[in-house]
PDB file of C-alpha atoms in Angstrom:
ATOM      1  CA  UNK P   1     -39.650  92.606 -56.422  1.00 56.00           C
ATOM      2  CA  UNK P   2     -39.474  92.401 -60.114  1.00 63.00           C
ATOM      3  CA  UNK P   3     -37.778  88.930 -60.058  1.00 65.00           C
ATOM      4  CA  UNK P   4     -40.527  87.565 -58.199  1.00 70.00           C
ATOM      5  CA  UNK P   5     -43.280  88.900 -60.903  1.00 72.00           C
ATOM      6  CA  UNK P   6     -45.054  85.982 -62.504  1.00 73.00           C
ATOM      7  CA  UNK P   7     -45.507  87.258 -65.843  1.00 75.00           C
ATOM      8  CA  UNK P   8     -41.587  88.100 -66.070  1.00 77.00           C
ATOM      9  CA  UNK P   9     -40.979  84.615 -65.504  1.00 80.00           C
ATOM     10  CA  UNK P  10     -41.116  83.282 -69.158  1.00 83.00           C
ATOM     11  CA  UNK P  11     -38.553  86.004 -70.680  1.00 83.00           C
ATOM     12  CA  UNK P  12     -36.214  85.847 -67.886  1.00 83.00           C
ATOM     13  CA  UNK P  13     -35.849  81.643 -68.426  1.00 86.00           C
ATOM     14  CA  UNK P  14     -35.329  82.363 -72.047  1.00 91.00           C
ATOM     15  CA  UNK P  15     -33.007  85.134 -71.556  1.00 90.00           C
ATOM     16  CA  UNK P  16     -31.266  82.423 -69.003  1.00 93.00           C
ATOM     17  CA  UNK P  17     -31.565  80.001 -71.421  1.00 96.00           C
ATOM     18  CA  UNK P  18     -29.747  82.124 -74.125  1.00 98.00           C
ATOM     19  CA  UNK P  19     -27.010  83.254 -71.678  1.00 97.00           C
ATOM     20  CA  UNK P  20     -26.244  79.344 -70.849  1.00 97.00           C
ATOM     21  CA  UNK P  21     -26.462  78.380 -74.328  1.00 97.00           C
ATOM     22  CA  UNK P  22     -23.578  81.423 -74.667  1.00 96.00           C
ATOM     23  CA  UNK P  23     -21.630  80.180 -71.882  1.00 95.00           C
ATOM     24  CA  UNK P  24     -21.628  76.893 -72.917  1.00 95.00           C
ATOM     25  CA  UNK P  25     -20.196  77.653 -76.459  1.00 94.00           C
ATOM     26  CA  UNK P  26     -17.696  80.332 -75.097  1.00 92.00           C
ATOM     27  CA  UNK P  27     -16.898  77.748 -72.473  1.00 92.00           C
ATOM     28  CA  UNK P  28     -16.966  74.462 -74.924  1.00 91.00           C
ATOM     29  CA  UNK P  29     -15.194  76.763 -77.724  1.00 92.00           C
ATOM     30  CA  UNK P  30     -12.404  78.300 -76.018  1.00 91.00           C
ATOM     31  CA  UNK P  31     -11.815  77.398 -72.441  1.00 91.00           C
ATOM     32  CA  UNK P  32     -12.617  73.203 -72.524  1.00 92.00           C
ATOM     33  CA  UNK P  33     -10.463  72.875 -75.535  1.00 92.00           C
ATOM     34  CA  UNK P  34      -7.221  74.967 -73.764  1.00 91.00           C
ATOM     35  CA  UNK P  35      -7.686  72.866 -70.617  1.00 93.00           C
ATOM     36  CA  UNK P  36      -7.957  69.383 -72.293  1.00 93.00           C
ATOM     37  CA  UNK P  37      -4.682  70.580 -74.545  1.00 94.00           C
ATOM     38  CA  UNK P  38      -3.126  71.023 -71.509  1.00 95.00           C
ATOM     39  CA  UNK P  39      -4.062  67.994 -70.165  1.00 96.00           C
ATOM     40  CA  UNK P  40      -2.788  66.250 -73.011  1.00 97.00           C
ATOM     41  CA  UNK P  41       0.171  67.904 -73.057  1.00 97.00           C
ATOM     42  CA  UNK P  42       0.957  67.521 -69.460  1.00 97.00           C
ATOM     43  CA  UNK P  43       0.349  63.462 -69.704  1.00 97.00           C
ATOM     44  CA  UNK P  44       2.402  63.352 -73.192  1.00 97.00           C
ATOM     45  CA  UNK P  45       5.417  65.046 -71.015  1.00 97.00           C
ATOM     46  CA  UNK P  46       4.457  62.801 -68.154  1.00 97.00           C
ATOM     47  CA  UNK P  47       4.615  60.045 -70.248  1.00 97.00           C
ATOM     48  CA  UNK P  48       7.279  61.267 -72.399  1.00 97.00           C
ATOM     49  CA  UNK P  49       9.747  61.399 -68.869  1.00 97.00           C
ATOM     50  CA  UNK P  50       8.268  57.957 -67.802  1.00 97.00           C
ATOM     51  CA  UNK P  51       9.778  56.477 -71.269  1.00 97.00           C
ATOM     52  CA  UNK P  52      12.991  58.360 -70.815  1.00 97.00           C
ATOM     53  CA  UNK P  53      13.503  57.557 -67.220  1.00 97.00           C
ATOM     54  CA  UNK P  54      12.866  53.781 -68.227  1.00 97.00           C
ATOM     55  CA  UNK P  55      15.003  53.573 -71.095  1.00 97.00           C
ATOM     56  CA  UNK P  56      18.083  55.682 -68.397  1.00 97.00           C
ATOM     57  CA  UNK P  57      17.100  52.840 -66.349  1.00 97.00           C
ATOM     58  CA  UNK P  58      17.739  50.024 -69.058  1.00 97.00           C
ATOM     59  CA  UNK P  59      21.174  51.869 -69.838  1.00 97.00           C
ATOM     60  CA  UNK P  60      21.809  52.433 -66.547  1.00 97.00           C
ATOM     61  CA  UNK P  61      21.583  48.065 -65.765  1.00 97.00           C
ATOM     62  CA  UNK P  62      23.114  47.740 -69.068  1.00 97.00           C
ATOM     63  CA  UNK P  63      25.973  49.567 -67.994  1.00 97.00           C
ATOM     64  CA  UNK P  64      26.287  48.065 -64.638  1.00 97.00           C
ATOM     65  CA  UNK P  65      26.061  44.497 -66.085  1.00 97.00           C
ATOM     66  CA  UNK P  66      29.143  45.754 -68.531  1.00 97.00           C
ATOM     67  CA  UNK P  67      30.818  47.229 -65.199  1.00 97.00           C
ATOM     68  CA  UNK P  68      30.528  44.353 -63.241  1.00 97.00           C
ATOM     69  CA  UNK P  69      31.902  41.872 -66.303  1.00 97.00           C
ATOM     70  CA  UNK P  70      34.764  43.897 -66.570  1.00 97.00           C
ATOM     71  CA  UNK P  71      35.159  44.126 -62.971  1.00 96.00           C
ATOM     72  CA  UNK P  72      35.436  40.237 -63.616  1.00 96.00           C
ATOM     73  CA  UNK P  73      37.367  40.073 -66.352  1.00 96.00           C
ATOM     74  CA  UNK P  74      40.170  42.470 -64.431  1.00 97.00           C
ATOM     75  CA  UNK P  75      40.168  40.205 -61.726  1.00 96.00           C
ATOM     76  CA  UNK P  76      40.700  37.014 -63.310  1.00 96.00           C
ATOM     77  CA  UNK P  77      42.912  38.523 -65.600  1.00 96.00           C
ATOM     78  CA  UNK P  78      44.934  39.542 -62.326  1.00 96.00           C
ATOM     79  CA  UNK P  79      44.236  36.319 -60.768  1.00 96.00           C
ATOM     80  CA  UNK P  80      46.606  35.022 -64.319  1.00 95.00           C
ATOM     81  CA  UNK P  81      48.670  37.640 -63.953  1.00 95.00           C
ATOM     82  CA  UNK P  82      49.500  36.808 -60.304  1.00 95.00           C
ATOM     83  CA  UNK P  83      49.160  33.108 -60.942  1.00 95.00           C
ATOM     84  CA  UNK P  84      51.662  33.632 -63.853  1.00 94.00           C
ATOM     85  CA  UNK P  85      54.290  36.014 -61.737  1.00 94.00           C
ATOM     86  CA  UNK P  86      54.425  33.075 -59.372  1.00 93.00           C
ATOM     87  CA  UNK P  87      55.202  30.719 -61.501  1.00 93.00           C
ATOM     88  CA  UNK P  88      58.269  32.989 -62.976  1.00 93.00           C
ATOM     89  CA  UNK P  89      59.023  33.507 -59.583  1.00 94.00           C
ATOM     90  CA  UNK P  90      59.351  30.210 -58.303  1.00 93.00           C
ATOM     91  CA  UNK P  91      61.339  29.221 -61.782  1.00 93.00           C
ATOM     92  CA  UNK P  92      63.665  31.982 -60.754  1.00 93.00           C
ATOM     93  CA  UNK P  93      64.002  30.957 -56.938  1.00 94.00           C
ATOM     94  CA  UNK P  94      64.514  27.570 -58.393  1.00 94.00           C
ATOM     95  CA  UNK P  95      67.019  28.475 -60.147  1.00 94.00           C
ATOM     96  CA  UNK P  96      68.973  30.382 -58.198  1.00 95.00           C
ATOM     97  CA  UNK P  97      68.624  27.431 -55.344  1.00 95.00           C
ATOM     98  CA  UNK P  98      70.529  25.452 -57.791  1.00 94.00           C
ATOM     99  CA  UNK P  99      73.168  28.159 -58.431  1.00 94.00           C
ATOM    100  CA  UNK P 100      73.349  28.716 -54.808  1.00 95.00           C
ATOM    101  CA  UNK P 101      73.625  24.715 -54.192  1.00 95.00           C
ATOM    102  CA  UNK P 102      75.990  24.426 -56.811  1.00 94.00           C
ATOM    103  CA  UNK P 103      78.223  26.985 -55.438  1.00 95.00           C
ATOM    104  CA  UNK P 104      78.063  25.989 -52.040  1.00 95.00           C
ATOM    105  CA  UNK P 105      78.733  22.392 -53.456  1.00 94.00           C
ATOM    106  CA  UNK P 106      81.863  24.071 -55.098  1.00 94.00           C
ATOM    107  CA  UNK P 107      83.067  25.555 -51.722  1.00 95.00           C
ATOM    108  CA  UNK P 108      82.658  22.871 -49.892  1.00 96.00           C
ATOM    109  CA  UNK P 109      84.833  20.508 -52.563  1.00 94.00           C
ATOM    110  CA  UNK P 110      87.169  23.585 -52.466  1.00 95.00           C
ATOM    111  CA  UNK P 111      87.441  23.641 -48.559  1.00 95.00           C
ATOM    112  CA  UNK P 112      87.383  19.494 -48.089  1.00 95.00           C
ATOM    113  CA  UNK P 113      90.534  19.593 -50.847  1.00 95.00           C
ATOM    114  CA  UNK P 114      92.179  22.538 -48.647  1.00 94.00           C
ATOM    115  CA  UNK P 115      91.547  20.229 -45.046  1.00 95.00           C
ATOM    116  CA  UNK P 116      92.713  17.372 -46.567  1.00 92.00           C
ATOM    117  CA  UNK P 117      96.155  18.953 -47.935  1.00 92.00           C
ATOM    118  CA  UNK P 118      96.612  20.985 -44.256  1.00 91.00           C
ATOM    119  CA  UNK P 119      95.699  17.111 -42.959  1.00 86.00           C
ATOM    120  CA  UNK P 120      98.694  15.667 -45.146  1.00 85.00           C
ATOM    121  CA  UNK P 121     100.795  18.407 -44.603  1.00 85.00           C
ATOM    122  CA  UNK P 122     100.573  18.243 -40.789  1.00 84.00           C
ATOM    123  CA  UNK P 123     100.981  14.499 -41.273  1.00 80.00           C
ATOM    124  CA  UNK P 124     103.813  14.923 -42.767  1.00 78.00           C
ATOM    125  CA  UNK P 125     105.475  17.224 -40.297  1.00 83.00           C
ATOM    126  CA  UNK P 126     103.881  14.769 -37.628  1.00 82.00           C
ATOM    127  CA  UNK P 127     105.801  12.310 -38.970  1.00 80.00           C
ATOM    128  CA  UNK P 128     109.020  14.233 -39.464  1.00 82.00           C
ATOM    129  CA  UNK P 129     108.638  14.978 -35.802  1.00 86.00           C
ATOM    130  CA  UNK P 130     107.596  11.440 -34.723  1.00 85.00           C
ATOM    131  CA  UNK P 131     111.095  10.431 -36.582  1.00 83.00           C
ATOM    132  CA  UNK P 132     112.943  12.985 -34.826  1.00 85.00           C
ATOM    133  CA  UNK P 133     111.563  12.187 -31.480  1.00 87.00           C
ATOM    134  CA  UNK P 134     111.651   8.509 -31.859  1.00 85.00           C
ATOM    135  CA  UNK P 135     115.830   8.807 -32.459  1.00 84.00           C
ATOM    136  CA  UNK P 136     115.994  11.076 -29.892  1.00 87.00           C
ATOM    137  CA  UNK P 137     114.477   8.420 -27.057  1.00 86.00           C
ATOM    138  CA  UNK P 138     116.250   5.106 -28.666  1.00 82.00           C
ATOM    139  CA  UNK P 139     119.603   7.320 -28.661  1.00 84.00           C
ATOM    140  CA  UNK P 140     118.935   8.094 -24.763  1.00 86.00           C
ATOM    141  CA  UNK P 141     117.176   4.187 -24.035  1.00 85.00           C
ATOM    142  CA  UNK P 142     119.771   2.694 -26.196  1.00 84.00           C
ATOM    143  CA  UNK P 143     122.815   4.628 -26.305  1.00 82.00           C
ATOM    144  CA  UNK P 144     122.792   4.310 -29.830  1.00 84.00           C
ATOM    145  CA  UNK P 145     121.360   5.740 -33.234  1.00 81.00           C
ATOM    146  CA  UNK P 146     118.539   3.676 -34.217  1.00 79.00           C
ATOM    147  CA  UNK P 147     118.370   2.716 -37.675  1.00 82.00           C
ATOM    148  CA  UNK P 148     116.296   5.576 -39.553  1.00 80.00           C
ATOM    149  CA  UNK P 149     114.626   3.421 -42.475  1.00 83.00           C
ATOM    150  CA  UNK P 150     113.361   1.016 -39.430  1.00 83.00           C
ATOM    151  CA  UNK P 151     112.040   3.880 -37.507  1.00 81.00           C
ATOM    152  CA  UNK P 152     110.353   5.479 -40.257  1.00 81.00           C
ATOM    153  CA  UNK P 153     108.449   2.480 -41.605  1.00 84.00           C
ATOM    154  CA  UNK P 154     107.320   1.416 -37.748  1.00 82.00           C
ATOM    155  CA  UNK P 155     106.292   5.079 -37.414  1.00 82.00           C
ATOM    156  CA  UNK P 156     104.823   5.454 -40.365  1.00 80.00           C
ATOM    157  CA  UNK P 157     102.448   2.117 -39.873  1.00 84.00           C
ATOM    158  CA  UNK P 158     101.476   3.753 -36.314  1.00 82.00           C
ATOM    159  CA  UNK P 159     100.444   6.685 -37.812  1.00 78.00           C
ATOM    160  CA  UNK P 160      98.030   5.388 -40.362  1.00 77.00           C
ATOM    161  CA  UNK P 161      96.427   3.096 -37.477  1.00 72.00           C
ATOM    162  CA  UNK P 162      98.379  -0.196 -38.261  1.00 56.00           C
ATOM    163  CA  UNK P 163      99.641  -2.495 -35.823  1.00 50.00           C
ATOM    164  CA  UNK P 164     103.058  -2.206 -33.986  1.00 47.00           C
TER     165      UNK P 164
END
């Protein structure tokens, strides 16, 4: 076997020697170079998204802090609102208890004046009637008219609770 032969020993180490040596530059001039470019590149992108995907993040709390004070300010600023309508409210209800007590206040004056004027009119006709009656039973008792001013005054004291 000619690798085996002792004497061919010597040219075939240079001759591997050489082909390393050619390797290594073809390998350490082309190839090493492409792959550590891409290596570079590929942790530049890596890193590149790693930035971006903080900084989204930053925005991203930024923005919820800014959502969540507005959320705030909207509901305080409807707590006021509501806090405010029920104040109007209760100055409206307020006032239209007081029309409504002054009205009812009105009616009831109105109907007391009303009663009291039926009142005196049927007193009067109670009285008128009282008069009649009264010379109707002392012309029967007493066979005789009885005097009208007499009757009137002692019927009139009876009816306004005074003695006989």
């Amino acid at each position: 076997m000619p690798q085996l032969n002792v004497h061919d020993f010597v040219p075939q180490l240079v001759w591997l020697a050489i082909a390393f040596l050619l390797l290594y530059l073809v390998m350490a001039r082309s190839a090493v170079p492409a792959i550590a470019d891409t290596l570079a590149k590929r942790q530049a992108k890596i890193q590149g998204d790693l930035d971006a995907a903080e900084k989204a993040n930053e925005e991203t709390r930024a923005l919820v802090v800014a959502y969540e004070k507005s959320l705030a300010d909207s509901r305080e600023n409807a707590r006021g609102v509501t806090r405010q309508q029920g104040e109007v409210d209760a100055t409206a209800a307020a006032k239209r208890l007081g029309e409504l007590h002054d009205r009812l206040a009105a009616q009831i004056a109105d109907a007391e004046k009303r009663i009291a004027k039926q009142r005196d009119d049927v007193m009067a006709g109670l009285e008128q009637m009282a008069n009649e009656i009264g010379q109707g039973a002392y012309a029967k008792l007493a066979g005789q008219s009885a005097d009208a001013g007499q009757l009137g005054a002692k019927i009139a004291t009876a009816i306004k609770g005074g003695s006989r």
